[in-house]
Coordinates of C-alpha atoms in Angstrom, one line a residue:
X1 CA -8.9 35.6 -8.3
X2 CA -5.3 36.8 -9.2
X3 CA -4.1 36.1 -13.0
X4 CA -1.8 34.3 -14.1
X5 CA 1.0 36.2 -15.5
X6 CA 1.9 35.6 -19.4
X7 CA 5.8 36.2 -19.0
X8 CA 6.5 37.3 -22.5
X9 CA 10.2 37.4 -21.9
X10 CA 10.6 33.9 -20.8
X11 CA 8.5 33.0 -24.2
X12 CA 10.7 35.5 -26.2
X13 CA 13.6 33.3 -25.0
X14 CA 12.0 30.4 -26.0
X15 CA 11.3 32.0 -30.0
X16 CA 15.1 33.7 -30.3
X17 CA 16.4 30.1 -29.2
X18 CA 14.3 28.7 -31.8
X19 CA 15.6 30.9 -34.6
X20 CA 18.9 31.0 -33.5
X21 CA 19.1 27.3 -34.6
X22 CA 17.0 27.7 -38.2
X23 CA 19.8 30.6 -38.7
X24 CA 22.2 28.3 -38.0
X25 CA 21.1 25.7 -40.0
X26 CA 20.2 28.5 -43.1
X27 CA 24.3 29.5 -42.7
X28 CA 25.4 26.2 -43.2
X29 CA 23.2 25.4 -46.0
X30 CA 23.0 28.5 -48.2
X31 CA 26.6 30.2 -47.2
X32 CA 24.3 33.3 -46.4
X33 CA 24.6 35.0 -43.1
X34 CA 21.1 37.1 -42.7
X35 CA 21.9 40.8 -42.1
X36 CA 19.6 43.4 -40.9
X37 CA 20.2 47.1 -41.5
X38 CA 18.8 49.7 -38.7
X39 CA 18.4 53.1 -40.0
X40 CA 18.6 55.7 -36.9
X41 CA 17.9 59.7 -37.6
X42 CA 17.9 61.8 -35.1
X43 CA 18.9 61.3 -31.5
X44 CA 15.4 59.7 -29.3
X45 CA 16.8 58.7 -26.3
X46 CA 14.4 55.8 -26.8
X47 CA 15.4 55.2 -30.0
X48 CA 18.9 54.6 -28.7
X49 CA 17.8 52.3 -26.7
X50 CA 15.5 49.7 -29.2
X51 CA 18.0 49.9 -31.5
X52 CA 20.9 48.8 -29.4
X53 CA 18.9 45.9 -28.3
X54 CA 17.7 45.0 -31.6
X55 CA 21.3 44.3 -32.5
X56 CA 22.1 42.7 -29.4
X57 CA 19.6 39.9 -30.2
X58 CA 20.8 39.7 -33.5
X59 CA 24.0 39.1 -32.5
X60 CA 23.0 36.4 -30.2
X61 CA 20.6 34.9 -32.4
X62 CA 23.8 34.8 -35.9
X63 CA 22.3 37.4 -37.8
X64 CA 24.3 40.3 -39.1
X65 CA 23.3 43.4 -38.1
X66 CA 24.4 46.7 -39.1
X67 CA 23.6 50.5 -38.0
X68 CA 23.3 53.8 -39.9
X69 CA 23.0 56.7 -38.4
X70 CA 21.3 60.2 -39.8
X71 CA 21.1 63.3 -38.3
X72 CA 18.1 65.3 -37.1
X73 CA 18.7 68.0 -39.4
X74 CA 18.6 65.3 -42.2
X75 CA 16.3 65.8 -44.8
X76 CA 13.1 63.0 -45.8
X77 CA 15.2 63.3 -49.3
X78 CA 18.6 62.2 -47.4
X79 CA 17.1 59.3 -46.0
X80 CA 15.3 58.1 -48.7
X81 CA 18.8 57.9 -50.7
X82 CA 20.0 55.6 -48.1
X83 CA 17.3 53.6 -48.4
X84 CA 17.9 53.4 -51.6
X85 CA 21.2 52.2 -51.2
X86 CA 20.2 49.7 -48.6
X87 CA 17.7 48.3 -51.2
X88 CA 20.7 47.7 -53.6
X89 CA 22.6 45.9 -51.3
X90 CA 22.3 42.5 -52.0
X91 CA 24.0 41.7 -48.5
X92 CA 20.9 43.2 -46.6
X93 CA 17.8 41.3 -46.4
X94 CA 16.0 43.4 -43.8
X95 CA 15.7 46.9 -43.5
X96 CA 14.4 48.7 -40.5
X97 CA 13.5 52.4 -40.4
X98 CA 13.3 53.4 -36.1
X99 CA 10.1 55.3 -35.7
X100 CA 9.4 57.9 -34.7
X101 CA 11.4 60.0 -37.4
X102 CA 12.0 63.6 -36.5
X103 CA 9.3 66.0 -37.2
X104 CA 9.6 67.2 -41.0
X105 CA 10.2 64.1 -42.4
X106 CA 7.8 62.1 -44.4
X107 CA 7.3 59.3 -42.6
X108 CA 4.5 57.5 -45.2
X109 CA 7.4 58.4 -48.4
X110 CA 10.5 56.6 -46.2
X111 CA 8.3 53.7 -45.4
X112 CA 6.9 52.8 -49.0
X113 CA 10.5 53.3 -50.4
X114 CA 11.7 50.0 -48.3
X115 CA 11.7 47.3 -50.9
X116 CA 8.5 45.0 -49.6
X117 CA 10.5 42.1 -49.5
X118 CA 13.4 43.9 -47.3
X119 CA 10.0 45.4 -45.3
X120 CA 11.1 43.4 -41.8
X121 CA 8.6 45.8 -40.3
X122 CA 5.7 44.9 -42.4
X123 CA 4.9 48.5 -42.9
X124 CA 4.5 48.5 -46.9
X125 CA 1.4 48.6 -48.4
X126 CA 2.4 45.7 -50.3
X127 CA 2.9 43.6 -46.7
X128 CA -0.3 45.4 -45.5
X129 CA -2.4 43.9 -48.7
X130 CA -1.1 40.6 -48.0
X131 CA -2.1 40.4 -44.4
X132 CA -5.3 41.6 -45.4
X133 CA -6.1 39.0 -47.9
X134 CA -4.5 36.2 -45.2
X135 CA -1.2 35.6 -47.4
X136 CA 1.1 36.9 -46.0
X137 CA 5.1 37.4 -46.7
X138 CA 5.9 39.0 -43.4
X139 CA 3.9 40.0 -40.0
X140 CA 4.2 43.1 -38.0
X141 CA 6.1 42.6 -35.2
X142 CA 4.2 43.3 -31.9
X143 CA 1.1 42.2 -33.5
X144 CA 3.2 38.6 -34.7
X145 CA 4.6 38.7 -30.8
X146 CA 0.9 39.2 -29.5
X147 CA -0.1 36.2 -31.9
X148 CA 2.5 34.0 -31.0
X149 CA 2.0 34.5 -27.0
X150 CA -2.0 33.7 -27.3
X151 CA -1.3 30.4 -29.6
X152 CA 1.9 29.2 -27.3
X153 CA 0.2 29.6 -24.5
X154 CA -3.1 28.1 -25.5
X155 CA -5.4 31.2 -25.1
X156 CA -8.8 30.3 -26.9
X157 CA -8.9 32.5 -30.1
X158 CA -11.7 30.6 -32.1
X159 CA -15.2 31.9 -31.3
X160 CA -14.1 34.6 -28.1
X161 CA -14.8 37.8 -28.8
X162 CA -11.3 40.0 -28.9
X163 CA -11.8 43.2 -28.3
X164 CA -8.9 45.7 -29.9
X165 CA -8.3 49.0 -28.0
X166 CA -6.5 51.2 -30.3
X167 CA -6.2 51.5 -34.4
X168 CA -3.3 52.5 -35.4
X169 CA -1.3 50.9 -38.2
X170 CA 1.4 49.5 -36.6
X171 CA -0.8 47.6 -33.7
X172 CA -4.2 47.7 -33.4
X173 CA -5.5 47.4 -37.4
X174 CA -2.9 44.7 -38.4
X175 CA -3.5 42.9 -34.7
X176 CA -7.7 43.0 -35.7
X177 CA -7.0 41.4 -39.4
X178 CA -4.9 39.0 -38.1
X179 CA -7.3 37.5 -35.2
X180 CA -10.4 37.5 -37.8
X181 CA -8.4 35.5 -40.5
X182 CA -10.3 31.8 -41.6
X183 CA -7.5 28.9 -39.6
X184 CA -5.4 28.7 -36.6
X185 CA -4.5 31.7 -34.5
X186 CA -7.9 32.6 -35.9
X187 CA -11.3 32.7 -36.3
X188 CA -11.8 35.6 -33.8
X189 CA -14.9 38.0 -33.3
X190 CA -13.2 41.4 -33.3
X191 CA -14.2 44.8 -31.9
X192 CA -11.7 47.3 -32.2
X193 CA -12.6 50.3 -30.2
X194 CA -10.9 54.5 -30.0
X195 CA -11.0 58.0 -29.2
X196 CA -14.4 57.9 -30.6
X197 CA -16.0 54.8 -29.3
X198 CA -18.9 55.6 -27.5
X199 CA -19.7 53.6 -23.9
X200 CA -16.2 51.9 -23.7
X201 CA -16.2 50.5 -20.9
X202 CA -19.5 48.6 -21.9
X203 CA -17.7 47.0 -24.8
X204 CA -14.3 46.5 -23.1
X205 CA -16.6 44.3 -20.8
X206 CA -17.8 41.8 -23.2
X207 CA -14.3 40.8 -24.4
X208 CA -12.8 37.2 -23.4
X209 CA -9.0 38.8 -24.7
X210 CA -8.2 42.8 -24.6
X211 CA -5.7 43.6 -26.2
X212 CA -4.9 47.3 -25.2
X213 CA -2.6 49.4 -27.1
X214 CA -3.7 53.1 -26.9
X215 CA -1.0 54.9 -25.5
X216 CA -2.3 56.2 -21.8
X217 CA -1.0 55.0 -19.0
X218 CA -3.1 52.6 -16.9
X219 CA -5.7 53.5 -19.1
X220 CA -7.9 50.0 -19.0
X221 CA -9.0 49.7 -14.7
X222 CA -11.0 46.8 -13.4
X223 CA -14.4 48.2 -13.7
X224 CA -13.6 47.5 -17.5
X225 CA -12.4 43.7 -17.3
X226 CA -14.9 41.3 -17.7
X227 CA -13.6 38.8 -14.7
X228 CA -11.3 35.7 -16.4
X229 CA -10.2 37.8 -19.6
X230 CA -7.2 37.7 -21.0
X231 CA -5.7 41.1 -20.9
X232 CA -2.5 41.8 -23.4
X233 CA -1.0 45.2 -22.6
X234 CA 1.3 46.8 -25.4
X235 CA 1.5 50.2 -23.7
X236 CA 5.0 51.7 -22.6
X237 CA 4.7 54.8 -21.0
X238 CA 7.9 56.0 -19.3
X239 CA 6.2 57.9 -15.6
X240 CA 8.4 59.3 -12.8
X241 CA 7.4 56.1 -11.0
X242 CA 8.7 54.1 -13.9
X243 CA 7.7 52.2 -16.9
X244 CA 4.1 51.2 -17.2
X245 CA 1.5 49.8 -19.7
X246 CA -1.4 50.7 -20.6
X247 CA -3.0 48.6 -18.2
X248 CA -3.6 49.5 -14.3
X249 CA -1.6 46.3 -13.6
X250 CA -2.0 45.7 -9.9
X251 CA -5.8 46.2 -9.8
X252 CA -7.0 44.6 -13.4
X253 CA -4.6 41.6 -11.9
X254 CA -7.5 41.0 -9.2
X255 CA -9.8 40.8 -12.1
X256 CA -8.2 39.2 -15.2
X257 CA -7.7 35.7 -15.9
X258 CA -4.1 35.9 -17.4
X259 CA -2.1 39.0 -18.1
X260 CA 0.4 40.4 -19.4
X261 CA 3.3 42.7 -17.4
X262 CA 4.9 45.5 -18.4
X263 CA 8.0 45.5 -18.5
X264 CA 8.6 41.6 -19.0
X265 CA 5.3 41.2 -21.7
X266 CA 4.3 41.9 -25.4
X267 CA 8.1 43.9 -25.7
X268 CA 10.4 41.1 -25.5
X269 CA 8.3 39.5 -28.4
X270 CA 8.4 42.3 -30.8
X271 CA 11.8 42.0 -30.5
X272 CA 11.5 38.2 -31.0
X273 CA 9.4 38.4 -34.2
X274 CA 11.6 40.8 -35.6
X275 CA 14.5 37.7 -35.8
X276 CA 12.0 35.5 -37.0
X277 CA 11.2 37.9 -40.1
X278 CA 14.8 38.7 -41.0
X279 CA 15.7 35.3 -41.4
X280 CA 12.3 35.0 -43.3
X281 CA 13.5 37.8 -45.6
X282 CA 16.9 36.4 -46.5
X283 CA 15.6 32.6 -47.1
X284 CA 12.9 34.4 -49.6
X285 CA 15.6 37.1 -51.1
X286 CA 18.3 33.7 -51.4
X287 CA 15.4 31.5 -52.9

């Protein structure tokens, strides 16, 4: 059995389209163009890169975007002061903060100072509570694009057991919450497994969706796939052969019964979801 591939970039299409018509619609009705503001410090190569694109969709999509740059020598107090500023601004509804910052900056201090309703990322404690309690203003991103792909694509969610392969903040804990919430899109039995879970592969096994975002390349082989899973890769790893998830693609393909590709999968969606909140954020902050 080969899977069937989830082309998150032909779906990403599909959601920017979709949003570039409600913005269109929001324009002529409220006089308001939407405007996100990208804060860059620093000089990440990859960085560079997710930030360009970010304003390329917006551009295609009608939303204003703009770009301000910091330097790496820039201090945590330097960059909460243009925060600050973008905070003010009544013209910006969305504020982005590229991770990773440079090393010496406090990372948790910038993120809380982003006014929660300006939070596009959905980083604030504030968003966080919300999405805990099943109310909430704004989703993160990747987690939102992960969502969205499952629903659209008609992936059972109710009653599988999901099983989460990494915890951090910005994928893993919010993805978990969100599958386990009461309603559609949920109802989920979740497992999230890490560095500490013992027997992995024993656990990966049971899962009708794995949803892997760890960090390792082709971390998750086909000994671990129970055979007809859904497998959702969020890992980007740059190799000398290329970019690759966290997923050994070509062999867990032989096993899975849909999945994900990296390049081509979860990453056009973040990038999706992102539009989707910053129009979100100006039809609240207009309201």
């Amino acid at each position: 059995m080969t899977a069937t591939i989830l082309d998150g970039k032909a779906m990403a299409e599909e959601i920017r389209a979709e949003v570039a018509r409600r913005v269109s619609e929001f324009v002529s009705s409220k006089g308001v163009t939407p405007c996100l503001a990208a804060v860059l410090v620093g000089d990440n190569p990859a960085s560079e890169v997710y930030v360009r694109n970010k304003r390329l969709a917006c551009e295609k999509a009608g939303i204003h975007s703009q770009l301000h740059r910091l330097s790496a020598e820039s201090t945590t107090e330097d960059l909460l002061a243009l925060v600050d500023r973008l905070n003010k601004d009544p013209q910006v509804h969305g504020i982005l903060v590229q991770l990773p910052l440079p090393k010496g900056m406090d990372e948790t201090r910038v993120l809380h100072a982003v006014n929660p309703v300006k939070d596009v990322d959905a980083f604030h404690p504030d968003n966080v509570g919300r999405i805990v309690q099943g109310r909430p203003r704004f989703l993160p991103c990747t987690p939102h694009g992960v969502h969205q792909l499952l629903m659209r694509k008609n992936i059972p969610i109710a009653g599988s057991h999901v099983v989460v392969l990494g915890r951090s903040d910005i994928v893993g804990k919010p993805m978990a919450i969100m599958l386990m919430q009461r309603g559609p899109g949920g109802d989920a039995t979740v497992t999230v497994c890490h560095s500490r879970t013992r027997d992995l592969p024993a656990i990966t096994r049971q899962a009708d969706i794995l949803i892997v975002a760890i960090g390792k390349a082709k971390f998750l082989t086909a000994d671990m796939v129970k055979p007809g899973a859904t497998v959702i890769d969020v890992g980007i790893n740059r190799t000398e052969s290329g970019l690759v998830g966290d997923v050994d693609y070509d062999a867990v393909r032989e096993v899975a019964g849909h999945i994900t590709p990296v390049p081509g999968g979860v990453g056009p969606l973040t990038i999706a979801m992102l539009l989707h909140n910053t129009l979100a954020a100006a039809s609240l902050q207009t309201a």
